[in-house]
mmCIF file of C-alpha atoms in Angstrom:
data_model
loop_
_atom_site.group_PDB
_atom_site.id
_atom_site.type_symbol
_atom_site.label_atom_id
_atom_site.label_comp_id
_atom_site.label_asym_id
_atom_site.label_seq_id
_atom_site.Cartn_x
_atom_site.Cartn_y
_atom_site.Cartn_z
ATOM 1 C CA MET A 23 -0.261 0.400 0.113
ATOM 2 C CA LYS A 24 1.106 3.378 -0.856
ATOM 3 C CA ARG A 25 0.134 6.412 1.353
ATOM 4 C CA ARG A 26 1.793 10.634 1.052
ATOM 5 C CA LEU A 27 4.875 8.614 -1.008
ATOM 6 C CA ILE A 28 5.536 6.153 1.712
ATOM 7 C CA ASN A 29 6.035 2.673 1.395
ATOM 8 C CA PHE A 30 4.414 0.521 4.177
ATOM 9 C CA GLU A 31 5.845 -3.493 4.003
ATOM 10 C CA ASN A 32 5.793 -5.720 7.139
ATOM 11 C CA ASP A 33 3.776 -3.466 8.803
ATOM 12 C CA GLU A 34 6.931 -1.301 9.849
ATOM 13 C CA ILE A 35 6.546 1.900 10.767
ATOM 14 C CA PRO A 36 8.258 4.897 8.059
ATOM 15 C CA LEU A 37 11.530 6.442 8.331
ATOM 16 C CA VAL A 38 9.501 9.968 7.776
ATOM 17 C CA VAL A 39 7.166 9.694 10.660
ATOM 18 C CA ILE A 40 10.339 10.344 13.297
ATOM 19 C CA PRO A 41 10.552 14.214 12.025
ATOM 20 C CA GLN A 42 6.841 14.116 11.789
ATOM 21 C CA PHE A 43 6.464 13.146 15.352
ATOM 22 C CA GLU A 44 9.670 15.477 16.466
ATOM 23 C CA GLU A 45 7.711 18.755 14.655
ATOM 24 C CA LYS A 46 4.325 17.960 16.648
ATOM 25 C CA VAL A 47 6.425 17.816 19.854
ATOM 26 C CA LYS A 48 8.569 20.328 19.821
ATOM 27 C CA ARG A 49 5.220 22.621 18.660
ATOM 28 C CA SER A 50 3.419 20.992 21.409
ATOM 29 C CA GLN A 51 6.204 21.777 23.972
ATOM 30 C CA ALA A 52 6.784 25.640 22.844
ATOM 31 C CA HIS A 53 2.675 26.249 23.030
ATOM 32 C CA TYR A 54 2.744 23.849 26.885
ATOM 33 C CA LYS A 55 5.941 26.575 28.492
ATOM 34 C CA LYS A 56 3.934 29.809 26.698
ATOM 35 C CA ALA A 57 0.752 28.976 28.614
ATOM 36 C CA LEU A 58 2.495 28.171 31.615
ATOM 37 C CA GLU A 59 3.918 31.012 31.567
ATOM 38 C CA ASN A 60 0.994 32.977 30.842
ATOM 39 C CA VAL A 61 -0.768 31.115 33.901
ATOM 40 C CA THR A 62 2.346 32.913 36.151
ATOM 41 C CA SER A 63 1.532 36.239 34.636
ATOM 42 C CA ILE A 64 -2.276 36.219 35.250
ATOM 43 C CA ARG A 65 -1.342 35.052 39.191
ATOM 44 C CA ALA A 66 0.739 37.554 39.697
ATOM 45 C CA LEU A 67 -1.469 40.499 37.936
ATOM 46 C CA TYR A 68 -5.331 39.091 36.130
ATOM 47 C CA ASN A 69 -6.495 40.470 32.792
ATOM 48 C CA GLN A 70 -9.146 39.106 29.954
ATOM 49 C CA GLN A 71 -5.479 38.871 27.463
ATOM 50 C CA LEU A 72 -3.536 36.924 29.478
ATOM 51 C CA PHE A 73 -6.460 34.304 30.453
ATOM 52 C CA ASP A 74 -7.308 34.440 26.392
ATOM 53 C CA GLN A 75 -3.734 33.603 25.456
ATOM 54 C CA ALA A 76 -3.379 31.133 28.760
ATOM 55 C CA ILE A 77 -6.157 28.983 27.172
ATOM 56 C CA ASP A 78 -5.419 29.420 23.522
ATOM 57 C CA ASN A 79 -1.092 27.905 24.149
ATOM 58 C CA ALA A 80 -2.350 25.311 26.047
ATOM 59 C CA TYR A 81 -5.286 24.281 23.501
ATOM 60 C CA HIS A 82 -2.796 24.325 20.589
ATOM 61 C CA ALA A 83 0.117 22.920 23.041
ATOM 62 C CA ILE A 84 -3.335 20.009 23.554
ATOM 63 C CA PHE A 85 -3.809 19.708 19.895
ATOM 64 C CA GLN A 86 -0.471 19.562 18.661
ATOM 65 C CA ALA A 87 0.970 16.777 21.095
ATOM 66 C CA MET A 88 -2.949 14.978 20.110
ATOM 67 C CA GLN A 89 -1.100 15.483 15.933
ATOM 68 C CA ALA A 90 1.977 13.902 17.532
ATOM 69 C CA LEU A 91 0.671 10.500 19.153
ATOM 70 C CA ILE A 92 -2.204 10.350 15.752
ATOM 71 C CA THR A 93 0.819 10.249 13.577
ATOM 72 C CA LEU A 94 2.350 6.997 15.468
ATOM 73 C CA ALA A 95 -0.971 5.611 16.326
ATOM 74 C CA GLY A 96 -2.297 6.292 12.520
ATOM 75 C CA TYR A 97 0.579 4.751 10.621
ATOM 76 C CA GLN A 98 0.719 1.750 12.965
ATOM 77 C CA VAL A 99 -2.918 1.277 12.210
ATOM 78 C CA ILE A 100 -2.981 2.340 8.358
ATOM 79 C CA SER A 101 -0.175 -0.023 7.742
ATOM 80 C CA LYS A 102 -2.048 -3.122 9.190
ATOM 81 C CA HIS A 103 -5.681 -2.262 7.490
ATOM 82 C CA HIS A 104 -7.314 -1.719 4.192
ATOM 83 C CA ASN A 105 -7.995 1.072 2.278
ATOM 84 C CA ASP A 106 -10.962 2.457 3.793
ATOM 85 C CA VAL A 107 -9.268 3.234 6.798
ATOM 86 C CA TRP A 108 -6.705 5.923 4.942
ATOM 87 C CA THR A 109 -9.876 7.675 4.099
ATOM 88 C CA ILE A 110 -11.088 7.129 7.088
ATOM 89 C CA PHE A 111 -8.162 8.402 9.284
ATOM 90 C CA LYS A 112 -7.750 11.619 6.295
ATOM 91 C CA SER A 113 -11.346 12.697 7.258
ATOM 92 C CA MET A 114 -11.152 13.133 10.401
ATOM 93 C CA PHE A 115 -7.978 13.993 11.593
ATOM 94 C CA VAL A 116 -5.969 15.839 8.041
ATOM 95 C CA ASP A 117 -9.080 17.423 7.198
ATOM 96 C CA GLN A 118 -9.865 18.499 11.058
ATOM 97 C CA ALA A 119 -13.864 16.527 10.587
ATOM 98 C CA LEU A 120 -13.670 15.568 13.754
ATOM 99 C CA GLY A 121 -17.715 13.748 14.057
ATOM 100 C CA ASP A 122 -18.579 11.121 16.489
ATOM 101 C CA GLN A 123 -19.621 9.331 14.114
ATOM 102 C CA ASP A 124 -16.420 8.873 12.020
ATOM 103 C CA LEU A 125 -14.774 8.649 14.885
ATOM 104 C CA ALA A 126 -16.895 5.580 16.572
ATOM 105 C CA THR A 127 -16.244 3.527 13.424
ATOM 106 C CA PHE A 128 -12.536 4.056 13.287
ATOM 107 C CA PHE A 129 -11.610 3.177 16.747
ATOM 108 C CA ASN A 130 -14.451 0.299 16.290
ATOM 109 C CA GLN A 131 -12.568 -1.173 13.225
ATOM 110 C CA ASN A 132 -9.074 -0.761 14.448
ATOM 111 C CA GLY A 133 -9.291 -2.068 18.037
ATOM 112 C CA MET A 134 -8.342 -0.442 21.434
ATOM 113 C CA ILE A 135 -5.143 1.556 20.114
ATOM 114 C CA SER A 136 -7.479 3.884 19.260
ATOM 115 C CA GLU A 137 -9.390 3.926 22.240
ATOM 116 C CA GLU A 138 -7.048 6.801 24.259
ATOM 117 C CA PHE A 139 -7.650 9.189 20.529
ATOM 118 C CA TYR A 140 -11.357 8.719 20.816
ATOM 119 C CA GLU A 141 -10.796 10.256 24.567
ATOM 120 C CA GLU A 142 -8.433 12.976 23.587
ATOM 121 C CA ALA A 143 -10.294 14.160 20.604
ATOM 122 C CA ARG A 144 -13.724 13.907 21.914
ATOM 123 C CA PHE A 145 -11.302 16.490 25.237
ATOM 124 C CA ILE A 146 -9.806 18.821 22.722
ATOM 125 C CA ARG A 147 -13.883 19.373 20.784
ATOM 126 C CA GLU A 148 -15.403 19.794 24.466
ATOM 127 C CA ILE A 149 -12.598 22.361 25.618
ATOM 128 C CA ARG A 150 -12.930 23.996 21.876
ATOM 129 C CA ASP A 151 -16.943 24.598 22.433
ATOM 130 C CA TYR A 152 -16.427 26.342 25.934
ATOM 131 C CA ILE A 153 -14.155 28.187 25.299
ATOM 132 C CA ARG A 154 -16.686 29.474 22.188
ATOM 133 C CA TYR A 155 -20.139 29.833 23.614
ATOM 134 C CA GLU A 156 -18.434 30.462 27.367
ATOM 135 C CA PRO A 157 -16.882 33.823 26.923
ATOM 136 C CA GLU A 158 -17.244 35.135 30.508
ATOM 137 C CA ALA A 159 -14.842 32.290 31.688
ATOM 138 C CA ASN A 160 -12.359 33.338 33.893
ATOM 139 C CA ALA A 161 -8.587 32.553 35.419
ATOM 140 C CA ASN A 162 -10.234 30.525 38.515
ATOM 141 C CA SER A 163 -12.509 28.796 36.815
ATOM 142 C CA ALA A 164 -11.539 24.977 36.826
ATOM 143 C CA ILE A 165 -11.625 24.269 32.879
ATOM 144 C CA THR A 166 -8.440 26.426 33.040
ATOM 145 C CA GLU A 167 -6.585 24.077 35.567
ATOM 146 C CA GLU A 168 -7.957 21.105 33.093
ATOM 147 C CA ILE A 169 -6.297 22.067 30.370
ATOM 148 C CA ILE A 170 -2.697 22.340 32.253
ATOM 149 C CA CYS A 171 -3.500 18.760 34.060
ATOM 150 C CA ARG A 172 -5.097 16.632 31.126
ATOM 151 C CA SER A 173 -1.689 18.966 28.902
ATOM 152 C CA THR A 174 0.705 16.938 30.870
ATOM 153 C CA GLN A 175 -1.074 14.209 30.931
ATOM 154 C CA ILE A 176 -0.531 13.394 27.230
ATOM 155 C CA TYR A 177 3.266 14.878 27.296
ATOM 156 C CA GLU A 178 3.385 11.170 29.784
ATOM 157 C CA LYS A 179 1.810 9.656 26.778
ATOM 158 C CA LEU A 180 4.107 11.098 24.259
ATOM 159 C CA LEU A 181 6.894 9.956 26.293
ATOM 160 C CA LYS A 182 6.163 6.540 26.408
ATOM 161 C CA TYR A 183 5.128 6.279 22.818
ATOM 162 C CA ARG A 184 8.330 8.557 21.863
ATOM 163 C CA ASN A 185 10.182 5.908 23.899
ATOM 164 C CA GLU A 186 8.110 3.188 21.826
ATOM 165 C CA LEU A 187 9.233 4.223 18.621
ATOM 166 C CA GLU A 188 12.232 4.773 19.322
ATOM 167 C CA HIS A 189 12.947 1.070 20.750
ATOM 168 C CA PHE A 190 10.886 -1.106 17.933
ATOM 169 C CA LEU A 191 13.109 1.203 14.972
ATOM 170 C CA SER A 192 16.321 0.671 16.909
ATOM 171 C CA SER A 193 15.169 -3.003 17.104
ATOM 172 C CA LYS A 194 14.512 -3.005 13.219
ATOM 173 C CA ILE A 195 17.824 -1.434 12.424
ATOM 174 C CA ALA A 196 19.991 -4.002 14.554
ATOM 175 C CA THR A 197 18.011 -6.814 12.815
ATOM 176 C CA ASN A 198 19.144 -4.890 9.347
ATOM 177 C CA LEU A 199 22.654 -4.531 9.975
ATOM 178 C CA ARG A 200 22.927 -8.116 10.839
ATOM 179 C CA SER A 201 20.861 -9.445 7.655
#
C-alpha cells in the first residue's frame, strides 16, 4: 500500500514518521511553555488578554500533542488494515472533520489502540466548544486547571510512545544490520 509516497511493507513504521513526530512534539512543547508563562503572569496580575492567551496556548499544546500521537498511531493502524481506513483517518484528522460517528466507526474497526485517541479528540472538542460558548470564563475556572492537567497527562503519553517508537526502530535497524 502506498500513501503520500510512503511505502508500507511488513507493518513497519516508515522512517519519515520520526521527523513529523518530533516537529509536532516541539510545537506542542513551545505552546505548553507559553501557556505556563501566561498562567504565572495571571497569578501576579490578572487580565483577560493573558487568560485568553493561556487558554489558546494550552489548547494548541494539546492539539499538537494529539497530532504527534496520531502520527504514530495512524501509521501503525494504516499499515495493518485496508485502504478504507486511510479514507476514514484522513477525513477525521487530516481534514479535521472530527465527527463522533466517524470516530466511533474508525475505532471499532481498528481496535483498542485507538480508544485513547477518541477520548482525547472528544476532550479537545469540549475545550473548543467551552471556549467558543463560554466567553465569561475566568482565570479561576476549573477548565483552566483541567487544560493544564490534561496536557501534562498527554505529555506522559508522548514520552511513552516516543520510547516505544525508538525501541521499535532500534530493533529494526539492528535486525537489518545483521541481515
